[in-house]
Amino acid sequence: MATMKALLLLGLLGVQGFGPMKDLCDEIDPYLPSFCKCNPMELGADLNCSVDLFDTKIVAAFRIEPCDTEPLIEAEFEYKDEKWDYKLQLGKREQVDIPGLSFKVPFVGEVAAVLDYQVSLIQNRSIDDLSVLLGIDACGQVEGKRECGENITKELPFYIFNDTFTLSNFCNNKTIVM
């Protein structure tokens, strides 16, 4: 994984025959799980993911626009004839209830789904990195106390992303000026 990141960084910097990054998907695609697809946008990317989790089909879309002074990441989930949108907060680690989405976990029962995320912008020697932890978790009462994730089942939390992406080459000349 470290070797892959080093090669990507060389490619982003245009070193030894590697070309510069054309779009944000060039940076994100190598880390996407097989159930997600990246669609490039002028100021970022749209990610579309579809997964079955505890016999529930979940379609998730993420709009990522990292080049503004405060990067934008919006999530949209579709499940069980419901739709839910949420704007992720930069610099926070949060678990946010996903309204109307719950799972039946064997030996535990019904647990409420949550969006588990942390988004951080890292500035280091003029290279901007976007660190994204993004997944679906669930919480419920187990023996009288609230438990989440791996304390309920080994299948949770279910992470879609847990990586850091280099943005310096992509964001050059794309920063929105207000």
PDB file of C-alpha atoms in Angstrom:
ATOM      1  CA  MET A   1       0.000   0.000   0.000  1.00  0.00           C
ATOM      2  CA  ALA A   2       2.836   2.428   0.812  1.00  0.00           C
ATOM      3  CA  THR A   3       4.510   1.581  -2.511  1.00  0.00           C
ATOM      4  CA  MET A   4       1.248   2.283  -4.356  1.00  0.00           C
ATOM      5  CA  LYS A   5       0.897   5.655  -2.637  1.00  0.00           C
ATOM      6  CA  ALA A   6       4.507   6.533  -3.492  1.00  0.00           C
ATOM      7  CA  LEU A   7       3.916   5.675  -7.163  1.00  0.00           C
ATOM      8  CA  LEU A   8       0.733   7.757  -7.158  1.00  0.00           C
ATOM      9  CA  LEU A   9       2.595  10.679  -5.622  1.00  0.00           C
ATOM     10  CA  LEU A  10       5.306  10.394  -8.291  1.00  0.00           C
ATOM     11  CA  GLY A  11       2.608  10.364 -10.934  1.00  0.00           C
ATOM     12  CA  LEU A  12       0.905  13.397  -9.423  1.00  0.00           C
ATOM     13  CA  LEU A  13       4.168  15.308  -9.421  1.00  0.00           C
ATOM     14  CA  GLY A  14       4.948  14.300 -13.010  1.00  0.00           C
ATOM     15  CA  VAL A  15       8.200  12.511 -12.083  1.00  0.00           C
ATOM     16  CA  GLN A  16      10.012  10.149 -14.497  1.00  0.00           C
ATOM     17  CA  GLY A  17       7.421   9.852 -17.207  1.00  0.00           C
ATOM     18  CA  PHE A  18       4.377   9.746 -14.995  1.00  0.00           C
ATOM     19  CA  GLY A  19       1.738  12.260 -16.066  1.00  0.00           C
ATOM     20  CA  PRO A  20      -0.042  14.748 -13.847  1.00  0.00           C
ATOM     21  CA  MET A  21      -3.387  13.824 -12.333  1.00  0.00           C
ATOM     22  CA  LYS A  22      -6.191  14.543 -14.831  1.00  0.00           C
ATOM     23  CA  ASP A  23      -9.072  14.394 -12.375  1.00  0.00           C
ATOM     24  CA  LEU A  24      -9.815  13.477  -8.780  1.00  0.00           C
ATOM     25  CA  CYS A  25     -10.839   9.948  -9.795  1.00  0.00           C
ATOM     26  CA  ASP A  26      -7.219   9.333 -10.840  1.00  0.00           C
ATOM     27  CA  GLU A  27      -6.294   9.693  -7.163  1.00  0.00           C
ATOM     28  CA  ILE A  28      -9.326   7.935  -5.641  1.00  0.00           C
ATOM     29  CA  ASP A  29      -9.918   4.978  -8.007  1.00  0.00           C
ATOM     30  CA  PRO A  30      -7.052   2.766  -6.738  1.00  0.00           C
ATOM     31  CA  TYR A  31      -8.560   2.828  -3.230  1.00  0.00           C
ATOM     32  CA  LEU A  32     -12.228   2.363  -4.092  1.00  0.00           C
ATOM     33  CA  PRO A  33     -13.882  -0.919  -3.197  1.00  0.00           C
ATOM     34  CA  SER A  34     -15.287  -2.911  -6.129  1.00  0.00           C
ATOM     35  CA  PHE A  35     -18.871  -1.853  -5.329  1.00  0.00           C
ATOM     36  CA  CYS A  36     -18.070   1.862  -5.928  1.00  0.00           C
ATOM     37  CA  LYS A  37     -17.514   3.840  -9.124  1.00  0.00           C
ATOM     38  CA  CYS A  38     -15.959   7.294  -9.462  1.00  0.00           C
ATOM     39  CA  ASN A  39     -17.266   9.883 -11.940  1.00  0.00           C
ATOM     40  CA  PRO A  40     -15.028  12.939 -12.463  1.00  0.00           C
ATOM     41  CA  MET A  41     -16.489  16.421 -12.067  1.00  0.00           C
ATOM     42  CA  GLU A  42     -14.799  19.757 -12.805  1.00  0.00           C
ATOM     43  CA  LEU A  43     -14.303  20.593  -9.119  1.00  0.00           C
ATOM     44  CA  GLY A  44     -14.134  17.072  -7.717  1.00  0.00           C
ATOM     45  CA  ALA A  45     -15.860  13.741  -8.128  1.00  0.00           C
ATOM     46  CA  ASP A  46     -19.131  11.922  -7.635  1.00  0.00           C
ATOM     47  CA  LEU A  47     -18.815   8.465  -6.104  1.00  0.00           C
ATOM     48  CA  ASN A  48     -21.612   5.945  -6.445  1.00  0.00           C
ATOM     49  CA  CYS A  49     -21.652   2.824  -4.306  1.00  0.00           C
ATOM     50  CA  SER A  50     -24.157  -0.015  -4.023  1.00  0.00           C
ATOM     51  CA  VAL A  51     -23.928  -2.687  -1.350  1.00  0.00           C
ATOM     52  CA  ASP A  52     -26.100  -5.240   0.438  1.00  0.00           C
ATOM     53  CA  LEU A  53     -25.609  -5.073   4.178  1.00  0.00           C
ATOM     54  CA  PHE A  54     -27.611  -7.420   6.421  1.00  0.00           C
ATOM     55  CA  ASP A  55     -30.003  -8.159   3.522  1.00  0.00           C
ATOM     56  CA  THR A  56     -30.619  -4.454   2.919  1.00  0.00           C
ATOM     57  CA  LYS A  57     -29.672  -2.866  -0.394  1.00  0.00           C
ATOM     58  CA  ILE A  58     -28.012   0.514   0.201  1.00  0.00           C
ATOM     59  CA  VAL A  59     -27.142   2.896  -2.614  1.00  0.00           C
ATOM     60  CA  ALA A  60     -24.807   5.681  -1.512  1.00  0.00           C
ATOM     61  CA  ALA A  61     -23.651   8.685  -3.530  1.00  0.00           C
ATOM     62  CA  PHE A  62     -20.929  11.073  -2.405  1.00  0.00           C
ATOM     63  CA  ARG A  63     -20.132  14.455  -3.961  1.00  0.00           C
ATOM     64  CA  ILE A  64     -16.570  15.504  -3.174  1.00  0.00           C
ATOM     65  CA  GLU A  65     -15.399  19.043  -3.984  1.00  0.00           C
ATOM     66  CA  PRO A  66     -12.074  19.332  -2.151  1.00  0.00           C
ATOM     67  CA  CYS A  67     -10.605  22.550  -3.569  1.00  0.00           C
ATOM     68  CA  ASP A  68     -12.659  25.232  -1.855  1.00  0.00           C
ATOM     69  CA  THR A  69     -11.369  26.858   1.330  1.00  0.00           C
ATOM     70  CA  GLU A  70     -13.580  24.327   3.142  1.00  0.00           C
ATOM     71  CA  PRO A  71     -13.832  21.043   1.229  1.00  0.00           C
ATOM     72  CA  LEU A  72     -17.361  19.837   0.535  1.00  0.00           C
ATOM     73  CA  ILE A  73     -18.414  16.221   0.969  1.00  0.00           C
ATOM     74  CA  GLU A  74     -22.102  15.444   0.715  1.00  0.00           C
ATOM     75  CA  ALA A  75     -23.615  12.006   1.213  1.00  0.00           C
ATOM     76  CA  GLU A  76     -26.901  10.722  -0.143  1.00  0.00           C
ATOM     77  CA  PHE A  77     -28.265   7.323   0.847  1.00  0.00           C
ATOM     78  CA  GLU A  78     -31.170   5.393  -0.676  1.00  0.00           C
ATOM     79  CA  TYR A  79     -32.564   2.353   1.151  1.00  0.00           C
ATOM     80  CA  LYS A  80     -35.928   0.711   1.844  1.00  0.00           C
ATOM     81  CA  ASP A  81     -37.818   3.329  -0.267  1.00  0.00           C
ATOM     82  CA  GLU A  82     -36.168   6.104   1.785  1.00  0.00           C
ATOM     83  CA  LYS A  83     -33.694   8.817   0.827  1.00  0.00           C
ATOM     84  CA  TRP A  84     -31.402  10.756   3.202  1.00  0.00           C
ATOM     85  CA  ASP A  85     -28.882  13.538   2.508  1.00  0.00           C
ATOM     86  CA  TYR A  86     -26.141  14.766   4.821  1.00  0.00           C
ATOM     87  CA  LYS A  87     -23.293  17.284   4.539  1.00  0.00           C
ATOM     88  CA  LEU A  88     -20.190  15.991   6.317  1.00  0.00           C
ATOM     89  CA  GLN A  89     -18.445  18.374   8.720  1.00  0.00           C
ATOM     90  CA  LEU A  90     -14.726  18.979   8.217  1.00  0.00           C
ATOM     91  CA  GLY A  91     -12.465  18.187  11.182  1.00  0.00           C
ATOM     92  CA  LYS A  92     -14.959  16.123  13.186  1.00  0.00           C
ATOM     93  CA  ARG A  93     -15.346  12.438  14.000  1.00  0.00           C
ATOM     94  CA  GLU A  94     -19.064  11.768  14.135  1.00  0.00           C
ATOM     95  CA  GLN A  95     -21.659   9.054  14.138  1.00  0.00           C
ATOM     96  CA  VAL A  96     -24.936  10.369  12.740  1.00  0.00           C
ATOM     97  CA  ASP A  97     -28.166   8.354  12.824  1.00  0.00           C
ATOM     98  CA  ILE A  98     -29.442   7.406   9.371  1.00  0.00           C
ATOM     99  CA  PRO A  99     -33.230   7.912   9.697  1.00  0.00           C
ATOM    100  CA  GLY A 100     -35.326   4.835   8.928  1.00  0.00           C
ATOM    101  CA  LEU A 101     -32.380   2.481   8.376  1.00  0.00           C
ATOM    102  CA  SER A 102     -31.861  -0.404  10.764  1.00  0.00           C
ATOM    103  CA  PHE A 103     -30.483  -3.923  10.558  1.00  0.00           C
ATOM    104  CA  LYS A 104     -31.472  -7.224  12.125  1.00  0.00           C
ATOM    105  CA  VAL A 105     -28.275  -8.653  13.588  1.00  0.00           C
ATOM    106  CA  PRO A 106     -28.337 -12.306  14.684  1.00  0.00           C
ATOM    107  CA  PHE A 107     -28.332 -12.811  18.474  1.00  0.00           C
ATOM    108  CA  VAL A 108     -28.674  -9.027  19.011  1.00  0.00           C
ATOM    109  CA  GLY A 109     -31.874  -7.982  17.246  1.00  0.00           C
ATOM    110  CA  GLU A 110     -32.706  -4.651  15.607  1.00  0.00           C
ATOM    111  CA  VAL A 111     -29.919  -2.047  15.577  1.00  0.00           C
ATOM    112  CA  ALA A 112     -30.031   1.507  14.209  1.00  0.00           C
ATOM    113  CA  ALA A 113     -27.695   2.395  11.326  1.00  0.00           C
ATOM    114  CA  VAL A 114     -25.325   5.354  11.614  1.00  0.00           C
ATOM    115  CA  LEU A 115     -23.037   7.177   9.220  1.00  0.00           C
ATOM    116  CA  ASP A 116     -19.578   6.922  10.780  1.00  0.00           C
ATOM    117  CA  TYR A 117     -17.151   9.486   9.405  1.00  0.00           C
ATOM    118  CA  GLN A 118     -14.166  11.757   9.874  1.00  0.00           C
ATOM    119  CA  VAL A 119     -12.921  14.232   7.251  1.00  0.00           C
ATOM    120  CA  SER A 120      -9.685  16.176   7.756  1.00  0.00           C
ATOM    121  CA  LEU A 121      -7.693  18.525   5.545  1.00  0.00           C
ATOM    122  CA  ILE A 122      -3.961  18.178   6.149  1.00  0.00           C
ATOM    123  CA  GLN A 123      -1.654  20.939   4.946  1.00  0.00           C
ATOM    124  CA  ASN A 124       2.001  19.950   4.943  1.00  0.00           C
ATOM    125  CA  ARG A 125       4.669  21.903   3.043  1.00  0.00           C
ATOM    126  CA  SER A 126       2.055  23.254   0.616  1.00  0.00           C
ATOM    127  CA  ILE A 127       0.771  19.763  -0.221  1.00  0.00           C
ATOM    128  CA  ASP A 128      -2.868  19.366   0.712  1.00  0.00           C
ATOM    129  CA  ASP A 129      -4.113  15.937   1.689  1.00  0.00           C
ATOM    130  CA  LEU A 130      -7.707  15.020   2.361  1.00  0.00           C
ATOM    131  CA  SER A 131      -8.109  12.273   4.946  1.00  0.00           C
ATOM    132  CA  VAL A 132     -11.482  10.493   4.735  1.00  0.00           C
ATOM    133  CA  LEU A 133     -12.916   7.819   7.006  1.00  0.00           C
ATOM    134  CA  LEU A 134     -16.421   6.996   5.813  1.00  0.00           C
ATOM    135  CA  GLY A 135     -18.604   4.032   6.580  1.00  0.00           C
ATOM    136  CA  ILE A 136     -21.814   2.578   7.890  1.00  0.00           C
ATOM    137  CA  ASP A 137     -22.043   1.359  11.445  1.00  0.00           C
ATOM    138  CA  ALA A 138     -24.928   0.394  13.705  1.00  0.00           C
ATOM    139  CA  CYS A 139     -25.701   0.839  17.370  1.00  0.00           C
ATOM    140  CA  GLY A 140     -28.172  -0.842  19.693  1.00  0.00           C
ATOM    141  CA  GLN A 141     -28.853  -2.024  23.204  1.00  0.00           C
ATOM    142  CA  VAL A 142     -26.865  -5.108  24.197  1.00  0.00           C
ATOM    143  CA  GLU A 143     -27.405  -6.385  27.747  1.00  0.00           C
ATOM    144  CA  GLY A 144     -28.780  -3.009  28.779  1.00  0.00           C
ATOM    145  CA  LYS A 145     -26.050  -0.765  27.395  1.00  0.00           C
ATOM    146  CA  ARG A 146     -25.482   0.980  24.073  1.00  0.00           C
ATOM    147  CA  GLU A 147     -22.979  -0.835  21.864  1.00  0.00           C
ATOM    148  CA  CYS A 148     -21.822  -0.106  18.330  1.00  0.00           C
ATOM    149  CA  GLY A 149     -19.847  -1.759  15.546  1.00  0.00           C
ATOM    150  CA  GLU A 150     -17.501  -4.588  16.359  1.00  0.00           C
ATOM    151  CA  ASN A 151     -19.049  -4.929  19.827  1.00  0.00           C
ATOM    152  CA  ILE A 152     -22.233  -6.087  18.045  1.00  0.00           C
ATOM    153  CA  THR A 153     -20.873  -8.078  15.088  1.00  0.00           C
ATOM    154  CA  LYS A 154     -17.602  -8.562  13.219  1.00  0.00           C
ATOM    155  CA  GLU A 155     -19.326  -7.265  10.048  1.00  0.00           C
ATOM    156  CA  LEU A 156     -19.379  -3.735  11.474  1.00  0.00           C
ATOM    157  CA  PRO A 157     -18.324  -1.054  11.007  1.00  0.00           C
ATOM    158  CA  PHE A 158     -18.504  -1.349   7.216  1.00  0.00           C
ATOM    159  CA  TYR A 159     -16.030   1.194   5.799  1.00  0.00           C
ATOM    160  CA  ILE A 160     -16.270   2.491   2.258  1.00  0.00           C
ATOM    161  CA  PHE A 161     -13.150   4.695   2.607  1.00  0.00           C
ATOM    162  CA  ASN A 162     -10.397   4.904   5.135  1.00  0.00           C
ATOM    163  CA  ASP A 163      -7.527   6.658   3.381  1.00  0.00           C
ATOM    164  CA  THR A 164      -5.735   9.913   2.653  1.00  0.00           C
ATOM    165  CA  PHE A 165      -5.758  11.446  -0.819  1.00  0.00           C
ATOM    166  CA  THR A 166      -3.198  13.942  -2.165  1.00  0.00           C
ATOM    167  CA  LEU A 167      -4.935  16.952  -3.699  1.00  0.00           C
ATOM    168  CA  SER A 168      -2.202  19.459  -4.491  1.00  0.00           C
ATOM    169  CA  ASN A 169      -1.962  18.722  -8.204  1.00  0.00           C
ATOM    170  CA  PHE A 170      -5.706  18.381  -8.659  1.00  0.00           C
ATOM    171  CA  CYS A 171      -6.634  21.559  -6.793  1.00  0.00           C
ATOM    172  CA  ASN A 172      -4.118  23.818  -8.552  1.00  0.00           C
ATOM    173  CA  ASN A 173      -6.127  26.309 -10.641  1.00  0.00           C
ATOM    174  CA  LYS A 174      -9.427  24.866  -9.374  1.00  0.00           C
ATOM    175  CA  THR A 175      -9.793  26.710  -6.088  1.00  0.00           C
ATOM    176  CA  ILE A 176     -13.053  28.594  -5.864  1.00  0.00           C
ATOM    177  CA  VAL A 177     -12.466  32.245  -4.982  1.00  0.00           C
ATOM    178  CA  MET A 178     -15.293  33.977  -3.130  1.00  0.00           C
TER     179      MET A 178
END
